[in-house]
Structure formats: structure tokens, C-alpha cells
Coordinates of N, CA and C in Angstrom, one line a residue:
X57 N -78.1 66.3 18.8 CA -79.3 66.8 19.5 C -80.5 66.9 18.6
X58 N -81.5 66.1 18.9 CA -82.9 66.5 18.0 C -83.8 67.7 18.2
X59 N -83.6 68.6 17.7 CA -84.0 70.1 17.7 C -85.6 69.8 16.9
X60 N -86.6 71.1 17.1 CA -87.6 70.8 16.6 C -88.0 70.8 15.4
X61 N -86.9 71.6 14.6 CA -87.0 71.6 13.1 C -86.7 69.5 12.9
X62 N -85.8 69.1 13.4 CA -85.2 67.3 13.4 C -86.9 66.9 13.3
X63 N -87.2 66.9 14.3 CA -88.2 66.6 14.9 C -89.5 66.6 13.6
X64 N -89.8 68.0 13.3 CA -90.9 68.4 12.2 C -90.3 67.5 11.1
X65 N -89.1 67.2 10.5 CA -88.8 66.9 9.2 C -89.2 65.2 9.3
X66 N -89.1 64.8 10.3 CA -89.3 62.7 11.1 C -90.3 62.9 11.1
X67 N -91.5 64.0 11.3 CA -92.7 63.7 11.5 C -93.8 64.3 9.9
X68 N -93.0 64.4 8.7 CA -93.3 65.3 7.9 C -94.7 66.5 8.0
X69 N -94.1 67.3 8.9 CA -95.1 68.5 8.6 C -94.6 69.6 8.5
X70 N -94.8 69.9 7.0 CA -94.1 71.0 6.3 C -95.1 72.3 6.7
X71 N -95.8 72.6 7.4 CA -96.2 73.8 7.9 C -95.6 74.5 9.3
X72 N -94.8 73.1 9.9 CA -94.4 73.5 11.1 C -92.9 73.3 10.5
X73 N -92.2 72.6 9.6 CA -91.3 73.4 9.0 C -91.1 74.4 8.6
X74 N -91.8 75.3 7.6 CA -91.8 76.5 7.3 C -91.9 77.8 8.3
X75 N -92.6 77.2 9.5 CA -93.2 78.1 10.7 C -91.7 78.0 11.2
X76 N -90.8 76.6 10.9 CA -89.9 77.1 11.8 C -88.4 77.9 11.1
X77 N -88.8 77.7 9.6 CA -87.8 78.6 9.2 C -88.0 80.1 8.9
X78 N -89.4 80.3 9.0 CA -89.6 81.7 9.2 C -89.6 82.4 10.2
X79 N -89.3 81.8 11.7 CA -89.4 82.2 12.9 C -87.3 82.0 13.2
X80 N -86.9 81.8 12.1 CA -84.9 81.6 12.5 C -84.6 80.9 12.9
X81 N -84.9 79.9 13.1 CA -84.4 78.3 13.6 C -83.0 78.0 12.8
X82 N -82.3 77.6 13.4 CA -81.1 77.0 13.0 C -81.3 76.2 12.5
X83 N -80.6 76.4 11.0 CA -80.8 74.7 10.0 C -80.3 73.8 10.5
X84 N -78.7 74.1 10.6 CA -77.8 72.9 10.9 C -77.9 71.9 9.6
X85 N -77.8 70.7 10.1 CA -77.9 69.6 9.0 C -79.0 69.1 8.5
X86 N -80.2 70.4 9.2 CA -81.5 69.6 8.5 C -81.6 68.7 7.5
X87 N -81.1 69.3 6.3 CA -80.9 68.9 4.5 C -80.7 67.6 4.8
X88 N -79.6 67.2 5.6 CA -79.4 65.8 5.5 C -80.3 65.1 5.9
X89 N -81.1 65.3 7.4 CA -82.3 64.8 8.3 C -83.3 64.5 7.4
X90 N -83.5 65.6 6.5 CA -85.0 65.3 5.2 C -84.6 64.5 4.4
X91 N -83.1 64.8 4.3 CA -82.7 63.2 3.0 C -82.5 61.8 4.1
X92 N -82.0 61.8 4.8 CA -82.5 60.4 5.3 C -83.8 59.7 5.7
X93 N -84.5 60.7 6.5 CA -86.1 60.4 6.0 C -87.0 60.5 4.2
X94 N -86.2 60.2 3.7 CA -86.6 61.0 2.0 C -87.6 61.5 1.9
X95 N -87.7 62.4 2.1 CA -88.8 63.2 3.0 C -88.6 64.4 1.9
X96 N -88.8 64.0 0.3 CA -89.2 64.8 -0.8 C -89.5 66.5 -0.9
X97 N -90.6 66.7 0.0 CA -91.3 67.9 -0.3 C -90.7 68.4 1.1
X98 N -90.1 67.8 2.1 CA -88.9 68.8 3.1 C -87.9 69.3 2.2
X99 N -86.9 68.4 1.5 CA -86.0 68.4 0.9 C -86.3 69.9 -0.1
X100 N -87.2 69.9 -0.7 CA -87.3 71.2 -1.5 C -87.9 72.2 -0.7
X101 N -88.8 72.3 0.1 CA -88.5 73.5 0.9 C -87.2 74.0 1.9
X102 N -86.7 73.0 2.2 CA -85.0 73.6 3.0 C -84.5 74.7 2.1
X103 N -84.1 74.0 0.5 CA -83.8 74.5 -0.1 C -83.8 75.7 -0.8
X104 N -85.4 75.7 -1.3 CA -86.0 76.9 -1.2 C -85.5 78.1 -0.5
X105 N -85.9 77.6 0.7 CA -85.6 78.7 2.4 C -84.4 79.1 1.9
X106 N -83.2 78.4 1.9 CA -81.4 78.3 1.6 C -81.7 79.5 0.7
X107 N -82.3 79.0 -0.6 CA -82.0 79.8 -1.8 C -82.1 81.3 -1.5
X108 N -83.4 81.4 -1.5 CA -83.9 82.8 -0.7 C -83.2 83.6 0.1
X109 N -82.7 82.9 1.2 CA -81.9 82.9 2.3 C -80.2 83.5 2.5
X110 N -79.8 82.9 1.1 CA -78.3 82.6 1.0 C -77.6 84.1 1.5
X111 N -76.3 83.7 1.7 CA -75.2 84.6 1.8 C -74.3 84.4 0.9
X112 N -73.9 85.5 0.0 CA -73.4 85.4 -1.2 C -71.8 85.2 -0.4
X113 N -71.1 84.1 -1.5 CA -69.7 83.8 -0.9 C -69.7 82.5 0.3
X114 N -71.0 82.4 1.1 CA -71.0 80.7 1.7 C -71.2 79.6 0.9
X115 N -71.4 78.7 1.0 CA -71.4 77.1 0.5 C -72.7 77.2 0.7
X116 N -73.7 76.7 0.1 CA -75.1 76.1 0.3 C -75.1 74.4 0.9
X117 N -75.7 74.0 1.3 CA -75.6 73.2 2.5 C -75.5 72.2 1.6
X118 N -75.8 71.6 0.0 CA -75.7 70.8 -0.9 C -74.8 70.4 -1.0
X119 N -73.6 72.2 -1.0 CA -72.3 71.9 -1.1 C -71.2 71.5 -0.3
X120 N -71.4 71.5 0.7 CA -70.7 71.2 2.0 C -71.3 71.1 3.1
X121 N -71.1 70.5 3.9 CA -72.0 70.2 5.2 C -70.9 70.9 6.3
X122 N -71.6 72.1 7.3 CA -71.1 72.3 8.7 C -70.5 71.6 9.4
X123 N -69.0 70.8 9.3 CA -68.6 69.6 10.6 C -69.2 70.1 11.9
X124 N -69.5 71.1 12.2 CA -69.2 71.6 13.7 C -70.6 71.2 14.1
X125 N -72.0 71.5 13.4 CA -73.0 71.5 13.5 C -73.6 69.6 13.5
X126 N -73.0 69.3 12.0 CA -73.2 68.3 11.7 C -73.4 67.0 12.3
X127 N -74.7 66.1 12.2 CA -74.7 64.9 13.5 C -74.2 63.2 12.4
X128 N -74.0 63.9 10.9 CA -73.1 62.7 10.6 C -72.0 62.6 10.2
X129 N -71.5 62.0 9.8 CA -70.0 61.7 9.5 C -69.5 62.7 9.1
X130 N -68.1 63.3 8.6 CA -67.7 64.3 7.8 C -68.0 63.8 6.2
X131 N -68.0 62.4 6.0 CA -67.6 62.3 4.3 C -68.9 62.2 4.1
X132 N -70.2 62.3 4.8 CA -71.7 62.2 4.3 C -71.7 63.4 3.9
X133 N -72.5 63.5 2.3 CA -73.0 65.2 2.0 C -74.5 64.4 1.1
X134 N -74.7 65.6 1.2 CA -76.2 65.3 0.9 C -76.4 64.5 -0.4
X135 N -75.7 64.5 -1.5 CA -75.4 63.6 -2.5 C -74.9 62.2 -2.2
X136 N -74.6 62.2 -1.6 CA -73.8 60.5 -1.4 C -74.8 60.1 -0.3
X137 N -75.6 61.0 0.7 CA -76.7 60.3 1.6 C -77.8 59.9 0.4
X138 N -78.1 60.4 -0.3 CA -79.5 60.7 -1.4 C -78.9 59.2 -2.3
X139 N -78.0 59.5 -2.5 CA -77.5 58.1 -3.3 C -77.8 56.4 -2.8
X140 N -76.8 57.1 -1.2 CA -77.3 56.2 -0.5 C -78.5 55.0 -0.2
X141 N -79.5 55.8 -0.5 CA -81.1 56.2 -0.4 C -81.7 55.3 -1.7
X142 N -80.4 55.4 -2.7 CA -81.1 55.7 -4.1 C -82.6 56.1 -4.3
X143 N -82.7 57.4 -3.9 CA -83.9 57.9 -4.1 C -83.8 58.9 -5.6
X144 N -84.4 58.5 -6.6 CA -84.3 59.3 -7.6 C -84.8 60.7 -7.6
X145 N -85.8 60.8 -7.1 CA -86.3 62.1 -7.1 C -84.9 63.5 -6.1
X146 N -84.9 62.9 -5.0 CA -83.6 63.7 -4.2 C -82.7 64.1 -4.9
X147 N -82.1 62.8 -6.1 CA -80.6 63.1 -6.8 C -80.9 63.5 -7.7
X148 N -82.0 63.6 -8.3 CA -82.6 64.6 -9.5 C -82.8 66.1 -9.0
X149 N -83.2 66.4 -7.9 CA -83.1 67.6 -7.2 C -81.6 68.4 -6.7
X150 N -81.1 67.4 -6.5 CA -79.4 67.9 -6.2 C -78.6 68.2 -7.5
X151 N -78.8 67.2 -8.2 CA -77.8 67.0 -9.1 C -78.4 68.5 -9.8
X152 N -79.6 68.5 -10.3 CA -80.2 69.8 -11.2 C -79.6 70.9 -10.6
X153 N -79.2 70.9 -9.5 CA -78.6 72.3 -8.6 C -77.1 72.4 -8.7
X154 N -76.5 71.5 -9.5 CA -74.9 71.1 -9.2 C -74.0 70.3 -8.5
X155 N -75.1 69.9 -8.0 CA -74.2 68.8 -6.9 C -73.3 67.7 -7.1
X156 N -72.3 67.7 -7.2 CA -71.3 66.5 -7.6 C -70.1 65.8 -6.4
X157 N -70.2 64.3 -7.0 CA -69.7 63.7 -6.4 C -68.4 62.8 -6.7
X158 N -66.8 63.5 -6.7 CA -65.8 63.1 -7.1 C -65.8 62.1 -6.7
X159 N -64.6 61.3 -8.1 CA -64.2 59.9 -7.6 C -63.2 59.8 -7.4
X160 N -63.5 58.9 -5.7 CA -62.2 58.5 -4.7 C -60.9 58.6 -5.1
X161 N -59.9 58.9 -4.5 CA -58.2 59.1 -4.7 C -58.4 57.5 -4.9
X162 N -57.4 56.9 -4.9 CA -56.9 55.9 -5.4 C -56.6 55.2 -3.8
X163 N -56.7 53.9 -4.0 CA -56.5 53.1 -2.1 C -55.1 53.4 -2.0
X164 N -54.0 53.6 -3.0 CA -52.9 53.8 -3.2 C -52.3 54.8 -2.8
X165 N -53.4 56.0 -2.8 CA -52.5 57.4 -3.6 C -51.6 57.9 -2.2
X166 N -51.0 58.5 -2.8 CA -49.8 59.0 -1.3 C -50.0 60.9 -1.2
X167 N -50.9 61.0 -1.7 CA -51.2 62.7 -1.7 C -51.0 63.2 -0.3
X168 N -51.0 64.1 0.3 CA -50.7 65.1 1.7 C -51.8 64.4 2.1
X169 N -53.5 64.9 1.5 CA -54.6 64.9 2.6 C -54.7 63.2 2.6
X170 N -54.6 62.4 1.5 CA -55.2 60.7 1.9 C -54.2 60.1 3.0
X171 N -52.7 60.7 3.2 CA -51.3 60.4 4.3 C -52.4 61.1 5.2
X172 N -52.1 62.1 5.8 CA -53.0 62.6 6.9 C -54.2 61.6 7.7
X173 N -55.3 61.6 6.3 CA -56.5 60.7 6.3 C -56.3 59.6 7.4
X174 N -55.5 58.7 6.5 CA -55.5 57.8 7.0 C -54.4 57.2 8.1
X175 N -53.2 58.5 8.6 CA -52.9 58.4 9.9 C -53.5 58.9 11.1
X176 N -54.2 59.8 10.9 CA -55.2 59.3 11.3 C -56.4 58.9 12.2
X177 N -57.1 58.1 11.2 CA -58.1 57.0 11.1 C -58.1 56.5 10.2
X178 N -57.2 55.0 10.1 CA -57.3 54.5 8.6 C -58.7 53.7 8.6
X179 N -59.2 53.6 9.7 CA -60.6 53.1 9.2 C -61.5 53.7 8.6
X180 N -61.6 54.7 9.0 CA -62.7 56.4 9.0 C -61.9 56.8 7.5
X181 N -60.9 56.3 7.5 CA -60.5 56.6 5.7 C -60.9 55.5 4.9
X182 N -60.9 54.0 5.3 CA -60.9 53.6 4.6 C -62.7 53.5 4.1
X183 N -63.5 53.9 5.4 CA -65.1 53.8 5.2 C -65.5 54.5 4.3
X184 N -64.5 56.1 4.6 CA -65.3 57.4 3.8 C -65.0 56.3 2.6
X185 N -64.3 55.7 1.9 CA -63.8 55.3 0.2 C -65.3 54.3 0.3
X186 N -65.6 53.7 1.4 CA -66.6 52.8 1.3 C -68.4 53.6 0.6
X187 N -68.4 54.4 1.4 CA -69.5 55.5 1.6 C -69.1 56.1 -0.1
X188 N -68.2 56.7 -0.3 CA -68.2 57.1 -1.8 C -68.4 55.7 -2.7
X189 N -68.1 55.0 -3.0 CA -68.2 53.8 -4.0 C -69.8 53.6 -4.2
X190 N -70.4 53.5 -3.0 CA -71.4 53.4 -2.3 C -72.8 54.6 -3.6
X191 N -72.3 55.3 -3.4 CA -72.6 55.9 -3.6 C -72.8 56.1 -5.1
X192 N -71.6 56.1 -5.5 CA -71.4 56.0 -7.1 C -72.3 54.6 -7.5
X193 N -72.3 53.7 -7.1 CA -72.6 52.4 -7.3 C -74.3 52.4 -7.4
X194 N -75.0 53.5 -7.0 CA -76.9 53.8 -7.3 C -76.9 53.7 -8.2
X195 N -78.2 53.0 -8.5 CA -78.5 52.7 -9.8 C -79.3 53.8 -10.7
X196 N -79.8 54.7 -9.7 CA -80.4 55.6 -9.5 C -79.1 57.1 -9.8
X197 N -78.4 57.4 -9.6 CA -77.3 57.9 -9.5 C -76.4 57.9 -11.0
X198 N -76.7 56.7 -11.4 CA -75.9 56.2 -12.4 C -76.8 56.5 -13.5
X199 N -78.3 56.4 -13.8 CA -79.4 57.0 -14.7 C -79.2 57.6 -14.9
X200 N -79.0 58.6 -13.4 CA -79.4 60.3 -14.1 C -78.5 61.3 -14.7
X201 N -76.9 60.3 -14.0 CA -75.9 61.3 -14.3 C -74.9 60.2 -15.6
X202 N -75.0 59.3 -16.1 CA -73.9 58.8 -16.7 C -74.6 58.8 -18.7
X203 N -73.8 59.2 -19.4 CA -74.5 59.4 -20.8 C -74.5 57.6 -21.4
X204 N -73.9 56.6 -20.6 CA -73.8 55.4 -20.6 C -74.0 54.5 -19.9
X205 N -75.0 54.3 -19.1 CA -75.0 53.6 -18.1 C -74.5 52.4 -18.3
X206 N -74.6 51.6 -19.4 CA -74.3 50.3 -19.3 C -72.3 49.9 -19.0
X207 N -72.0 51.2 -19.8 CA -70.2 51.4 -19.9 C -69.7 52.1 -18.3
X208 N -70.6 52.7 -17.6 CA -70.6 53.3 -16.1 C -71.0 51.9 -15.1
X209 N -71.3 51.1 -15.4 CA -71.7 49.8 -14.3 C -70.7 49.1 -14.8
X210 N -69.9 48.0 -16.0 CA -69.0 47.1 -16.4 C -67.7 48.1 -15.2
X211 N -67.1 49.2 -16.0 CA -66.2 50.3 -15.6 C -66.2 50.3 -13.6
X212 N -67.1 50.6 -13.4 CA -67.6 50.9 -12.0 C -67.5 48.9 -10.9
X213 N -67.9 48.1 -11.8 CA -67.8 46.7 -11.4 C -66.7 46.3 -11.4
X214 N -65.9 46.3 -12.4 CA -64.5 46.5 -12.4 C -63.4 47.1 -10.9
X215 N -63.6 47.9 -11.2 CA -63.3 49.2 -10.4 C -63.5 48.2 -8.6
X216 N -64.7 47.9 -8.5 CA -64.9 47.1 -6.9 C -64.3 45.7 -6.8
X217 N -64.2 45.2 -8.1 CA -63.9 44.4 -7.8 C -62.1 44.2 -7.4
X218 N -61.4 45.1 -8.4 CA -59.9 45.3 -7.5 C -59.7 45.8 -6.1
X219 N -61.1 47.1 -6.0 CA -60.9 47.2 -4.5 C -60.5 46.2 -3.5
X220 N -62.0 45.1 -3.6 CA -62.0 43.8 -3.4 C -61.1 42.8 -3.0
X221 N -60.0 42.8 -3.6 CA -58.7 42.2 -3.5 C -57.8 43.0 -2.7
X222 N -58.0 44.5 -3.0 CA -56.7 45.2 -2.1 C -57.1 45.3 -0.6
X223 N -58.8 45.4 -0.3 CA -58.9 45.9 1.0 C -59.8 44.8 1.4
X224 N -59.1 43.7 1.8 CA -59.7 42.4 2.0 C -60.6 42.8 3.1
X225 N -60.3 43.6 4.3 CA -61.4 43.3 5.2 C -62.7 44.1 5.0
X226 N -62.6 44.7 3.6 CA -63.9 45.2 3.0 C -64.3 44.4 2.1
X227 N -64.1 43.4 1.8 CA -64.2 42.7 0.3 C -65.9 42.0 0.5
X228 N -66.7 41.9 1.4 CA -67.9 42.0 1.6 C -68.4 43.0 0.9
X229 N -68.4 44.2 1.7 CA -68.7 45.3 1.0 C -68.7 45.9 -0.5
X230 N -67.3 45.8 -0.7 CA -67.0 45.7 -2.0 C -68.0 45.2 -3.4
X231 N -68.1 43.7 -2.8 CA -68.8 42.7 -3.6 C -69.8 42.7 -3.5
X232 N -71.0 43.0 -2.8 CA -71.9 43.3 -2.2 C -72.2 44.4 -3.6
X233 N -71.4 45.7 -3.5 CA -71.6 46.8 -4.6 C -71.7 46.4 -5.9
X234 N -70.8 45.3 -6.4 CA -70.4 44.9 -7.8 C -71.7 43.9 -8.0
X235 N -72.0 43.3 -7.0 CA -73.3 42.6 -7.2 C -74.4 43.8 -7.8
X236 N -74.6 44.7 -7.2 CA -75.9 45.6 -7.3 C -75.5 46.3 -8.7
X237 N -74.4 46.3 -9.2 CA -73.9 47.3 -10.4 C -74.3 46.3 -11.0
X238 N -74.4 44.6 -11.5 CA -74.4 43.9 -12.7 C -75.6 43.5 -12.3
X239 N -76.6 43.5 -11.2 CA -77.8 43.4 -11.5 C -78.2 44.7 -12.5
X240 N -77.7 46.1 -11.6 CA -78.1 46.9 -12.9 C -78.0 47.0 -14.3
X241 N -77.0 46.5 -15.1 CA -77.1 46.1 -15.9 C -77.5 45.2 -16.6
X242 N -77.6 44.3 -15.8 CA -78.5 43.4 -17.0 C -80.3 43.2 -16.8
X243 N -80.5 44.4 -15.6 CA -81.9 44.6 -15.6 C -81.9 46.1 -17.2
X244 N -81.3 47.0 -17.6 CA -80.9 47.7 -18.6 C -81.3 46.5 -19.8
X245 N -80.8 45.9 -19.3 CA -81.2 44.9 -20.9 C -82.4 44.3 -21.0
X246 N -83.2 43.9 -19.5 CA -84.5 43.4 -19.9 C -84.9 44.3 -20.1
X247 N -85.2 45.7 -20.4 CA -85.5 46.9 -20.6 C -86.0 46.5 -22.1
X248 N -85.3 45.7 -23.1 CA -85.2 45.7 -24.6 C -86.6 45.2 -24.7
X249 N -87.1 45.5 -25.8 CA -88.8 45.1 -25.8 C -88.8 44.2 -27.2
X250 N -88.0 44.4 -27.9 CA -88.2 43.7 -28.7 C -86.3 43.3 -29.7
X251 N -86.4 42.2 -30.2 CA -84.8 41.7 -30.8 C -83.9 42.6 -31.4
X252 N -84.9 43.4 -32.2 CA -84.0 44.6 -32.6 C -83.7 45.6 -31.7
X253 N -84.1 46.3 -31.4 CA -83.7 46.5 -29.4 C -82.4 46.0 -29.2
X254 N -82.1 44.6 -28.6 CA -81.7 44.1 -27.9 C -80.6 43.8 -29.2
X255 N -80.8 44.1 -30.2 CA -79.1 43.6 -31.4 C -78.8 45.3 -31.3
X256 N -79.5 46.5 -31.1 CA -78.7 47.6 -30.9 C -78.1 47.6 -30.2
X257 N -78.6 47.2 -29.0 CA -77.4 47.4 -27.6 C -76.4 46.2 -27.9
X258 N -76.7 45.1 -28.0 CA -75.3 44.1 -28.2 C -74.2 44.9 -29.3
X259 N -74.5 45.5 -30.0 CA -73.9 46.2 -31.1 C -73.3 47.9 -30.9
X260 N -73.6 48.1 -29.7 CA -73.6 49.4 -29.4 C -71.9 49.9 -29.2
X261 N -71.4 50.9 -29.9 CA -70.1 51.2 -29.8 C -70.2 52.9 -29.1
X262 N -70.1 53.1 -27.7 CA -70.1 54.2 -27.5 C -68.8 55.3 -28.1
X263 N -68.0 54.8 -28.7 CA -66.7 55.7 -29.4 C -67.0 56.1 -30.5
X264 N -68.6 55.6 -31.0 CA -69.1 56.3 -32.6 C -69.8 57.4 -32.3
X265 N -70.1 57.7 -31.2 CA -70.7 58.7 -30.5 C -72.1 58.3 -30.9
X266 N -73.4 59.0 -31.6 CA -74.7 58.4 -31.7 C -75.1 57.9 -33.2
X267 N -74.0 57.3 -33.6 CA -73.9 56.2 -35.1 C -74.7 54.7 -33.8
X268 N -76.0 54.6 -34.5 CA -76.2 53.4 -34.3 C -76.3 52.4 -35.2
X269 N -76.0 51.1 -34.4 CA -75.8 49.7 -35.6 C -77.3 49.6 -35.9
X270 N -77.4 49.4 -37.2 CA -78.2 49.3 -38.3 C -78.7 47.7 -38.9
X271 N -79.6 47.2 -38.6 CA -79.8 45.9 -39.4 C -79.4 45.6 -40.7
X272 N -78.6 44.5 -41.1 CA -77.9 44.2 -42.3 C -76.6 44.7 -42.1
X273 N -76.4 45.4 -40.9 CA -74.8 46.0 -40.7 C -73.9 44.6 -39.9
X274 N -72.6 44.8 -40.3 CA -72.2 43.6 -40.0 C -72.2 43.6 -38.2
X275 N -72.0 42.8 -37.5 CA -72.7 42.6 -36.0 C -70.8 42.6 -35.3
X276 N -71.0 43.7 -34.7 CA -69.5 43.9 -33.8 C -69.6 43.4 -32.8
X277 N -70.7 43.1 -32.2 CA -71.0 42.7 -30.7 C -70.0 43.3 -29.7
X278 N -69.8 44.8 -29.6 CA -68.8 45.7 -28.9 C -69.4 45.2 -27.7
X279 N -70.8 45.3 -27.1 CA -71.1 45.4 -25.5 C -71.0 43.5 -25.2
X280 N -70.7 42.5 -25.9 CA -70.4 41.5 -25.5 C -68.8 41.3 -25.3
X281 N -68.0 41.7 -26.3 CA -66.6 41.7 -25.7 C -66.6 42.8 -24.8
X282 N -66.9 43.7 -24.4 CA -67.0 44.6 -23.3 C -67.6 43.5 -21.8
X283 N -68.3 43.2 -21.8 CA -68.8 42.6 -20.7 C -68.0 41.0 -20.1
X284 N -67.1 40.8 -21.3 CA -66.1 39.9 -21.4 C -65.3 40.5 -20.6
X285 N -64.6 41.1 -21.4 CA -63.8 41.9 -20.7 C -63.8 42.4 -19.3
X286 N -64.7 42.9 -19.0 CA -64.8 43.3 -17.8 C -65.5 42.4 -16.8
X287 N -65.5 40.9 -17.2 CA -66.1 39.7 -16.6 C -67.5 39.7 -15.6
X288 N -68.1 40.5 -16.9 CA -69.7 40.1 -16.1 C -70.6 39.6 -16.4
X289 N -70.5 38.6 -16.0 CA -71.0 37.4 -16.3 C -72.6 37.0 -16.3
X290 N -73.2 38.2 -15.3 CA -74.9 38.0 -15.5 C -75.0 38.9 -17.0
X291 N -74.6 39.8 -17.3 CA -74.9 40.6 -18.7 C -74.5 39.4 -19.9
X292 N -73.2 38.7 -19.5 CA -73.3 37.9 -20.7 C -73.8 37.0 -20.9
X293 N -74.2 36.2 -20.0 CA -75.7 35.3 -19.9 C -76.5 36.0 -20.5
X294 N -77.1 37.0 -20.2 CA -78.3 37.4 -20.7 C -78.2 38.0 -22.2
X295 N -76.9 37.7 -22.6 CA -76.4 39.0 -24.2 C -76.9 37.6 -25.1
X296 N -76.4 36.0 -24.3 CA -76.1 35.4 -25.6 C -77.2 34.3 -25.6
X297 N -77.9 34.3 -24.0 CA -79.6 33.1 -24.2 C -80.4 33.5 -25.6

């Protein structure tokens, strides 16, 4: 149902949103409404309101979404829509608040809730895995929150690409994600401005923690057997032209 707060957040006018959270309007799922319109300066006033607002001992709406109220899916939460979105500014606003986003049980796992899940709706299980991957897979997402982005995309490409093989009738999808993860990477590398630049990162051993390779140091090329390894093939084109 599109209520008039729905309404004010599609039409951005944050004076007749505020008019309508000061007058008790039912949020409901607004939060998500402003994040699918990325609709910025809604998104921080909801919150605001929330903050102000809260009842000590509930979920903040960041943290869990209302099913009952809710007009999207159960596995959408405002993180994985914002992701979605890859809108940086949104997941810089969530994430700064706590917001996180586990990774998926295994297509395998035999736990109580993924048995349940996917008896079911093994489709509605197998999408929510789709919607999380999805999500993880922002490039935007992966910036803000990974201390390694380059080792969080090979890892993460990896990762879709076995999907890929086990849940064939997603293997579009899948691939589709693995594609956007190794563009992200090797857009990370045109990032390098100049050769010494670009021989730190080919050299780069994230297990030295922040020891970086040094000119006249002997050349490990850790992120080229890394990218080997995890067979991505646009990064290593671009490690060795």
C-alpha cells in the first residue's frame, strides 16, 4: 500500500516528510522506500527520526525489517538494498551505524533454518543466496568495508564462480556477479598512476600486514600468482601488458 509518507519519499520532499513524522505516521518500511529511490537526505532524516524516536530493547529498522509491515521480500534489509543500489553514500551511512551483512550458509549446508528454507521455497531460498552475493559483490560495498579490496574480489570471484557450477539454473546470475567483481579489480589497478605504484601492488603481500615491497627488493609478484590462482584473467592481463 503506498501511504503518504511512500509517496513524500518518490517525490523527495523532505518538509512533508518531516511534517509527516512529526504528526506519527507509521514508518513501516519507509527506510527501504528512501533506499530504493536513493533518495540520500530521506535516508538520513528516517534515521534521525528512528534515533530520537527509538525504544530501548527494539531493532532499529537498519537492523531488521518488520515482515508484517514490510512491501519487500523478507531477505531485503536496508544493507543489501543500498548495496544493491551500489550507492556509496547510503552504505557509508549504514555501515557507520553498524550495519552488517553475513555471509551466506553454504548451498550445501544442512543446518535446521537453510532445511526449513528451502522446504519450503527452494526458490525464495535459493534467490535470498542470490540477493546476498549480490550484494556482497558492490564494488561500492567492498571499498568501504574490506581492508583489501583487491584479495575481497579474486576470493569473492572465486566463491561465484563455484556457485556457478552448483546452481546451474542461476549460473547467469552468478557470472554476471564474477564479471562485475574482476571488472572491479582491475579498474583498482588502473587506479596506479605511475610504475612504481603499479610494482607495489603486483608485489603486495597482504600476510606482511603494512611491510610494503620496496624498490631493489626482490619482486614476489604475490597479487599475480594470486590472480592466477584464482583465474582472473582480466587482472592478469592487465598485471603483465
Amino acid at each position: 500500500m503506498r501511504t503518504a509518507l511512500i509517496s513524500a519519499i518518490e517525490n523527495e520532499n523532505i518538509d512533508l516528510i518531516r511534517l509527516l513524522l512529526e504528526e506519527g505516521i507509521e514508518v513501516k518500511d519507509a527506510l527501504l522506500h528512501a533506499i530504493s529511490e536513493e533518495y540520500v537526505e530521506g535516508v538520513e532524516t528516517l534515521l534521525q527520526w528512528e534515533e530520537e524516536h527509538h525504544k530501548p530493547g527494539t531493532p532499529y529498522s537498519w537492523e531488521a525489517v518488520n515482515q508484517a509491515t514490510s512491501t519487500f521480500t523478507t531477505d531485503i534489509t536496508p544493507l543489501i538494498l543500498a548495496a544493491h543500489k551500489n550507492n556509496y553514500e547510503i552504505l557509508k551511512i549504514l555501515l557507520d551505524r553498524g550495519a552488517t551483512l553475513p555471509i551466506p550458509h553454504d548451498v550445501r549446508c544442512g543446518c535446521d533454518d537453510c532445511v526449513i528454507s528451502s522446504e519450503k521455497d527452494s526458490l525464495r531460498h535459493s534467490q535470498s543466496r542470490i540477493n546476498a552475493y549480490k550484494a556482497l559483490s558492490s564494488s561500492s560495498l567492498i571499498a568501504l568495508s574490506s581492508r583489501d579490496p583487491i584479495l575481497t574480489t579474486f576470493e569473492l570471484s572465486w566463491e561465484l564462480r563455484r556457485l556457478s557450477r552448483m546452481e546451474t539454473e542461476f549460473r547467469l546470475e552468478y557470472n554476471d556477479m564474477r564479471k562485475n567483481c574482476q571488472e572491479f579489480s582491475t579498474a583498482l589497478l588502473d587506479h596506479t598512476r605511475t610504475s612504481h605504484e603499479l610494482e607495489i601492488m603486483l608485489n603486495f603481500n597482504g600476510a606482511l600486514g603494512n611491510e610494503n615491497w620496496e624498490p631493489g627488493e626482490r619482486q614476489t609478484l604475490e597479487r599475480l600468482k594470486l590472480a592466477i590462482k584464482y583465474k582472473q584473467k582480466q587482472v592478469v592481463f592487465r598485471l603483465i601488458q
